[in-house]
Coordinates of C-alpha atoms and ligand atoms in Angstrom, one line a residue:
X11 CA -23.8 -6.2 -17.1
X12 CA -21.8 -5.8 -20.5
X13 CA -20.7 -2.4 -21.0
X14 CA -22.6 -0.2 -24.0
X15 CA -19.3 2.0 -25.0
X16 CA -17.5 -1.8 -25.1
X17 CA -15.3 -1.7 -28.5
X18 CA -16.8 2.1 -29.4
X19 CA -13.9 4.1 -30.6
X20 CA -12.8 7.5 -31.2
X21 CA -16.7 8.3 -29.3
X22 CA -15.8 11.4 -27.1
X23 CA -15.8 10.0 -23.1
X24 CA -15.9 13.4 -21.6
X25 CA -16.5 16.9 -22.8
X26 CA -15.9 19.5 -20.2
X27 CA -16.7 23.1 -21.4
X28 CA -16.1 26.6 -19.3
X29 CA -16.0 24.5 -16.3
X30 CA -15.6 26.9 -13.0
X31 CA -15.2 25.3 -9.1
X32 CA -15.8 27.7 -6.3
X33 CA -16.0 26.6 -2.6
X34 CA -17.4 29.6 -0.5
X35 CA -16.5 32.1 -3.1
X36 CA -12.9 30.8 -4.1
X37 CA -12.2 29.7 -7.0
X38 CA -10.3 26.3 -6.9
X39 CA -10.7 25.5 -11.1
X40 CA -11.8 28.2 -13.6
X41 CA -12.5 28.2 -17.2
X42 CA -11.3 24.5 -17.9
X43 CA -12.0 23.1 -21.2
X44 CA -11.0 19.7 -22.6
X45 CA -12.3 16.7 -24.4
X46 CA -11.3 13.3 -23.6
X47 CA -11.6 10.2 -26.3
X48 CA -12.2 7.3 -25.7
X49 CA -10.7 4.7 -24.9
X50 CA -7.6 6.7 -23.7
X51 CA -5.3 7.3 -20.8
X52 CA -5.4 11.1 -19.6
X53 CA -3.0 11.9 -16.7
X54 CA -3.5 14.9 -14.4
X55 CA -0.5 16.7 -13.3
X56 CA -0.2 19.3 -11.1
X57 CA 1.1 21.1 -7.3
X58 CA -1.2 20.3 -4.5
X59 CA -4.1 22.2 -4.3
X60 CA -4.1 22.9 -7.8
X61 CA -7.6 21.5 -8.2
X62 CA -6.8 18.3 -9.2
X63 CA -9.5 16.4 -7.0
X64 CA -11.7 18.9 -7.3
X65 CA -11.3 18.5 -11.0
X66 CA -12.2 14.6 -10.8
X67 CA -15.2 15.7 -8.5
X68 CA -16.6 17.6 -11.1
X69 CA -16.3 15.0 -13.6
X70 CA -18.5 12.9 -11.4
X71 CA -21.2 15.4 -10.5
X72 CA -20.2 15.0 -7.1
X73 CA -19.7 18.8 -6.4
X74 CA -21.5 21.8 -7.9
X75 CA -20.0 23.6 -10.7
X76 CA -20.6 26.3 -13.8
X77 CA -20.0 25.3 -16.9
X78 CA -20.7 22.0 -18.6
X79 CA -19.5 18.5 -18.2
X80 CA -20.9 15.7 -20.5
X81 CA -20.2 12.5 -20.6
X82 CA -21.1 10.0 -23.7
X83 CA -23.2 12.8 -23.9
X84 CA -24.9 13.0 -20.6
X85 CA -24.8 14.4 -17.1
X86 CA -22.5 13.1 -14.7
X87 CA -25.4 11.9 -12.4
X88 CA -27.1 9.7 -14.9
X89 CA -23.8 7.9 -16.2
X90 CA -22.6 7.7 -12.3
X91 CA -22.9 3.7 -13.1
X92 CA -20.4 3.3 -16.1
X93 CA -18.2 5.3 -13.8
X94 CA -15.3 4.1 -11.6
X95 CA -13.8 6.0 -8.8
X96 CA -10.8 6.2 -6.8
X97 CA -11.0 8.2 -4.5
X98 CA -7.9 10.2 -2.6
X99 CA -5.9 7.9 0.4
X100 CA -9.7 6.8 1.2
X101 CA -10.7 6.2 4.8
X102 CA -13.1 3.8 5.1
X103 CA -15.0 3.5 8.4
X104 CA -12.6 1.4 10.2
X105 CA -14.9 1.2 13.2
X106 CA -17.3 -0.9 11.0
X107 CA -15.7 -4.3 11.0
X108 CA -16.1 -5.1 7.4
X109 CA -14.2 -7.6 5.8
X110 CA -12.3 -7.5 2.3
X111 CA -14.9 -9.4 0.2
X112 CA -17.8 -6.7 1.6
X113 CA -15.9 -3.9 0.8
X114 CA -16.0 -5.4 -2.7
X115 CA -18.9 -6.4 -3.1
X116 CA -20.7 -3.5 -1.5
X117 CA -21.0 -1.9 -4.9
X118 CA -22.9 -4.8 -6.2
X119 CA -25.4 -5.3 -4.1
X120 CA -29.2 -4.5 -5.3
X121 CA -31.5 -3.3 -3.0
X122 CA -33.5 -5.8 -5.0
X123 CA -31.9 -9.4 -5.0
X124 CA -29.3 -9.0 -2.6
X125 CA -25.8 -10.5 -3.3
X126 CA -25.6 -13.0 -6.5
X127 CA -23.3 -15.5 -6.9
X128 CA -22.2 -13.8 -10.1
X129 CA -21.3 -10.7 -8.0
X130 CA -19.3 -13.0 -6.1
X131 CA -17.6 -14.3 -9.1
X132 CA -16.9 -10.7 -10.3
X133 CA -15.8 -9.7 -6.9
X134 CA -13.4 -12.2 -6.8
X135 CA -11.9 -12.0 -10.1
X136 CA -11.4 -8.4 -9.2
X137 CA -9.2 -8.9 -6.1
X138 CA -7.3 -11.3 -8.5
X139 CA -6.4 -8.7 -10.8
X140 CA -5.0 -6.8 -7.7
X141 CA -3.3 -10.1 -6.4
X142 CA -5.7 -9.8 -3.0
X143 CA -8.0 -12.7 -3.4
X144 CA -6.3 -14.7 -0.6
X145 CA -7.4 -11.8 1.4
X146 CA -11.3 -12.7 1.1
X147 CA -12.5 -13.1 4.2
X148 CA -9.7 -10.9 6.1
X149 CA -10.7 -7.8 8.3
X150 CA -10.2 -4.9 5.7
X151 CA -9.1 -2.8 8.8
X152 CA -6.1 -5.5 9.6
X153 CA -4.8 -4.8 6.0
X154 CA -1.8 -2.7 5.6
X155 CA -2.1 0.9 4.0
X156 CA -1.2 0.0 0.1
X157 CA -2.7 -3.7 0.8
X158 CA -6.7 -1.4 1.5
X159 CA -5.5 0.5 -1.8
X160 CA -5.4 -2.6 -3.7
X161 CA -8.4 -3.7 -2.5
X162 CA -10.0 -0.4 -2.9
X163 CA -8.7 -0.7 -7.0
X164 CA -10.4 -4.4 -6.9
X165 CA -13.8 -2.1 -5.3
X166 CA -13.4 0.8 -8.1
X167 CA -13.0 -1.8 -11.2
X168 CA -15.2 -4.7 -9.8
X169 CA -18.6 -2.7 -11.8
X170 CA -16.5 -2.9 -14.9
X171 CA -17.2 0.8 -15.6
X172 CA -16.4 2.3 -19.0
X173 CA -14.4 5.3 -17.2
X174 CA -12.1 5.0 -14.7
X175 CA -11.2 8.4 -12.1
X176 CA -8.1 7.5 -9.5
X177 CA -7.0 9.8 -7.5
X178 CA -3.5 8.8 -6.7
X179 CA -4.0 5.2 -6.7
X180 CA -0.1 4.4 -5.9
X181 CA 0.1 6.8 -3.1
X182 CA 0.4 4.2 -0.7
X183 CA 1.8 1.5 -2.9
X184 CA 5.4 -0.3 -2.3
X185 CA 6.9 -0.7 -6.0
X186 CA 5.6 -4.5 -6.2
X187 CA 2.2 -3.0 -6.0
X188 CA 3.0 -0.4 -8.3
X189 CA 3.7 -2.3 -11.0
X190 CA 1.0 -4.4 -11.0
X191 CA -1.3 -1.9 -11.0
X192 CA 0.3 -0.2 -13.6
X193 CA 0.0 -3.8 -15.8
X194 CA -3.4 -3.9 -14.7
X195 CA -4.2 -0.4 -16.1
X196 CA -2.2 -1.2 -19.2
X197 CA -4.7 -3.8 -19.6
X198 CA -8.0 -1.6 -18.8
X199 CA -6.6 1.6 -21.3
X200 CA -7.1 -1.0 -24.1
X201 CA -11.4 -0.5 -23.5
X202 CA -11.8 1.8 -20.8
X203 CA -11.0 5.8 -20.9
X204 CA -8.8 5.9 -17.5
X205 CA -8.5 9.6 -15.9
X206 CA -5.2 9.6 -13.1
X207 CA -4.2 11.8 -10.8
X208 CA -0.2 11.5 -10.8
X209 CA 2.7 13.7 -9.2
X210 CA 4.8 11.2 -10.8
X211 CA 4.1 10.6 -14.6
X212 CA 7.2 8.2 -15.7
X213 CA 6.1 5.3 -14.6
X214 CA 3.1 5.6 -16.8
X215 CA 5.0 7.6 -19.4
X216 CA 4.5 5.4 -22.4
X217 CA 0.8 4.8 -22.4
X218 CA -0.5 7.7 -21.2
X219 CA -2.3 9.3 -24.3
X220 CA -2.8 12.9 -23.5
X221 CA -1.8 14.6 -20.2
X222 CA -3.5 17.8 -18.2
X223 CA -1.5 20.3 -16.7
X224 CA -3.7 21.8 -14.0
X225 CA -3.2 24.8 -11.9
X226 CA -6.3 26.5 -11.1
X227 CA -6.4 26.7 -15.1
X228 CA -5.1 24.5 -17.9
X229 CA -1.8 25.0 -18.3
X230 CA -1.3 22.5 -21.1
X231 CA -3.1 19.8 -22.4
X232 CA -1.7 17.4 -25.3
X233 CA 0.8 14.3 -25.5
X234 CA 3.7 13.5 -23.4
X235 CA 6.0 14.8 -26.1
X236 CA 3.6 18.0 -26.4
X237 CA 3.4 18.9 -22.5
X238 CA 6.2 17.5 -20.5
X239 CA 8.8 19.9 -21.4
X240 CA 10.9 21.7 -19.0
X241 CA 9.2 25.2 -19.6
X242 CA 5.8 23.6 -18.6
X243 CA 7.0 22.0 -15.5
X244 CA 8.9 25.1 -14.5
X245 CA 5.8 26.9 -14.8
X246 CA 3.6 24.1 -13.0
X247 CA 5.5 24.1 -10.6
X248 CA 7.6 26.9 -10.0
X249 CA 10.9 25.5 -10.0
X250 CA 13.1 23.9 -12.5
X251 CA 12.4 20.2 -13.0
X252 CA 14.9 18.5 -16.0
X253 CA 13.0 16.1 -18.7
X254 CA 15.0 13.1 -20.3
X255 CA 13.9 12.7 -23.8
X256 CA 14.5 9.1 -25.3
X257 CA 12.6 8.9 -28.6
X258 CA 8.7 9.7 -28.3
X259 CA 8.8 9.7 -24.4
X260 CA 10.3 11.6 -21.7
X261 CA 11.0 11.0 -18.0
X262 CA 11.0 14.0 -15.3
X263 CA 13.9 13.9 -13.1
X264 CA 12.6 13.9 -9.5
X265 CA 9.1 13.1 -11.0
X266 CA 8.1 11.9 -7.7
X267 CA 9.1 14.6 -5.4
X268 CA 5.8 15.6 -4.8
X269 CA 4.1 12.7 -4.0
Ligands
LIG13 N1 -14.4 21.2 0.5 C1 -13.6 22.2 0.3 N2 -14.0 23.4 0.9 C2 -13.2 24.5 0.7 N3 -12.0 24.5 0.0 C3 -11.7 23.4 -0.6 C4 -12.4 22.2 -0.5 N4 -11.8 21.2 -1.2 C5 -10.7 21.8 -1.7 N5 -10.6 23.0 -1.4 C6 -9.6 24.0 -1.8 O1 -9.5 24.0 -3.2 C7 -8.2 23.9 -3.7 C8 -8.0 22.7 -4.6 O2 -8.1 21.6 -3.8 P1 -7.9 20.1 -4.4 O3 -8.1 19.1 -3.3 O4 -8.8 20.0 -5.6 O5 -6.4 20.2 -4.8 P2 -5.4 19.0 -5.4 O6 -4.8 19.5 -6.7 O7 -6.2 17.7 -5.5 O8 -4.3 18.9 -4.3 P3 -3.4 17.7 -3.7 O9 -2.3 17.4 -4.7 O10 -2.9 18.1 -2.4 O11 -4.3 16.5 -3.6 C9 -7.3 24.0 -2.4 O12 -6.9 25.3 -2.2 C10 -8.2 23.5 -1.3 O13 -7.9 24.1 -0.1
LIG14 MG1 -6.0 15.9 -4.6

């Protein structure tokens, strides 16, 4: 399945216009406009239960909404399959006893043909890129917390989608972990636009191309340089938060205290 946006540039991924959340009447994201190139990096920054998820939700058509959302020009619903997505600290059913390589594969698999050996080839190639392939035919629910998030990356990048939506994908990774996802998405930025959820941005600081500060509203949206600055994050979130500077990027001191 080759990908049609594959070595398209400066196309826009993802134009969001006017777009308003309500769940029973409150209003968790209002008025947010933004266009996303691609390929490109976007982080999402923001307090809990600024509307972060919800945001990504949207994105994907997997919530109503008012406004519009387009992506390459279409819904969200008839792209769902060039999408990727990463959802909060997932639970899987752990009372189904599925193992590693069916958690995988379970996005593959046609109603039609069943599982191909090319989906198995893909499958595994994915939990390589997340260092799990040992892990094949292991009980997903005798995995270790950041050990089901890897294999839950290897899951959300095993379709090879053009756009990639993670919801804190480090949230239960140990640093190891870390940073080989974040080579691994160093990698995918190159042809893919990648949308992150992050409480802590520094460790993806230099090749993040734009950053969203969310609360509610949009608070900011530009380059690292443009919207980490001390007055943004002391408006984000309420308290003051010191930025190193060191040439075009910046660090946030105690970036990860809300993670
Ligand atoms: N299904 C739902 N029904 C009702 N309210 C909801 C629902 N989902 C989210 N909310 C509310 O909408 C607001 C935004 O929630 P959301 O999960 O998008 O925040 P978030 O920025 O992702 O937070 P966190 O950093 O904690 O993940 C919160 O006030 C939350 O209580
Ligand atoms: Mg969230």
């Amino acid at each position: 399945m080759g990908s049609r946006y594959r070595g398209v540039r400066n196309l826009s991924a993802i134009e969001v216009k006017n777009l308003t959340v309500r769940y029973d009447g409150y209003v968790a994201i209002e008025d947010v406009s933004i266009t996303i190139d691609h390929p490109s990096l976007v982080v999402v920054m923001g307090p809990n239960g600024a509307g972060k998820t919800t945001f990504l939700k949207a994105l994907l058509g997997l919530i109503p909404y008012n406004g519009t959302v387009s992506i390459f020009g279409k819904s969200p619903r008839k792209v769902r399959d060039r999408l990727g997505y990463l959802p909060q600290r997932e639970r899987i059913n752990l009372n189904v006893p599925l193992k590693v390589r069916d958690v995988v594969l379970l996005p593959l698999i046609s109603r039609k043909t069943g599982i191909k050996r090319y989906d198995v080839k893909r499958a595994k190639e994915a939990l390589e890129a997340v260092g799990m392939v040992d892990f094949w035919d292991s009980r997903f629910d005798s995995l270790s917390g950041g050990q089901q998030q890897r294999v839950l990356f290897a899951r959300t990048i095993v379709t090879d989608p053009d756009i990639l939506i993670l919801d804190e994908p480090f949230s239960a990774a140990d640093v190891r972990t870390k940073l080989a996802l974040i080579d691994l998405l160093h990698k995918l930025k190159r042809e893919k636009t990648v949308i992150i959820v992050l409480h802590d941005i520094n460790p993806l600081v230099e090749c993040t191309d734009r950053v969203i500060l969310l609360n509610r509203r949009v608070l900011a949206y530009g380059t690292v340089a443009e919207v980490i600055t001390e007055d943004n994050l002391e408006k984000l979130y309420g308290t003051k938060i010191p930025v190193i500077r060191q040439g075009p990027v910046c660090y946030v001191v105690g970036g990860d205290r809300h993670a």
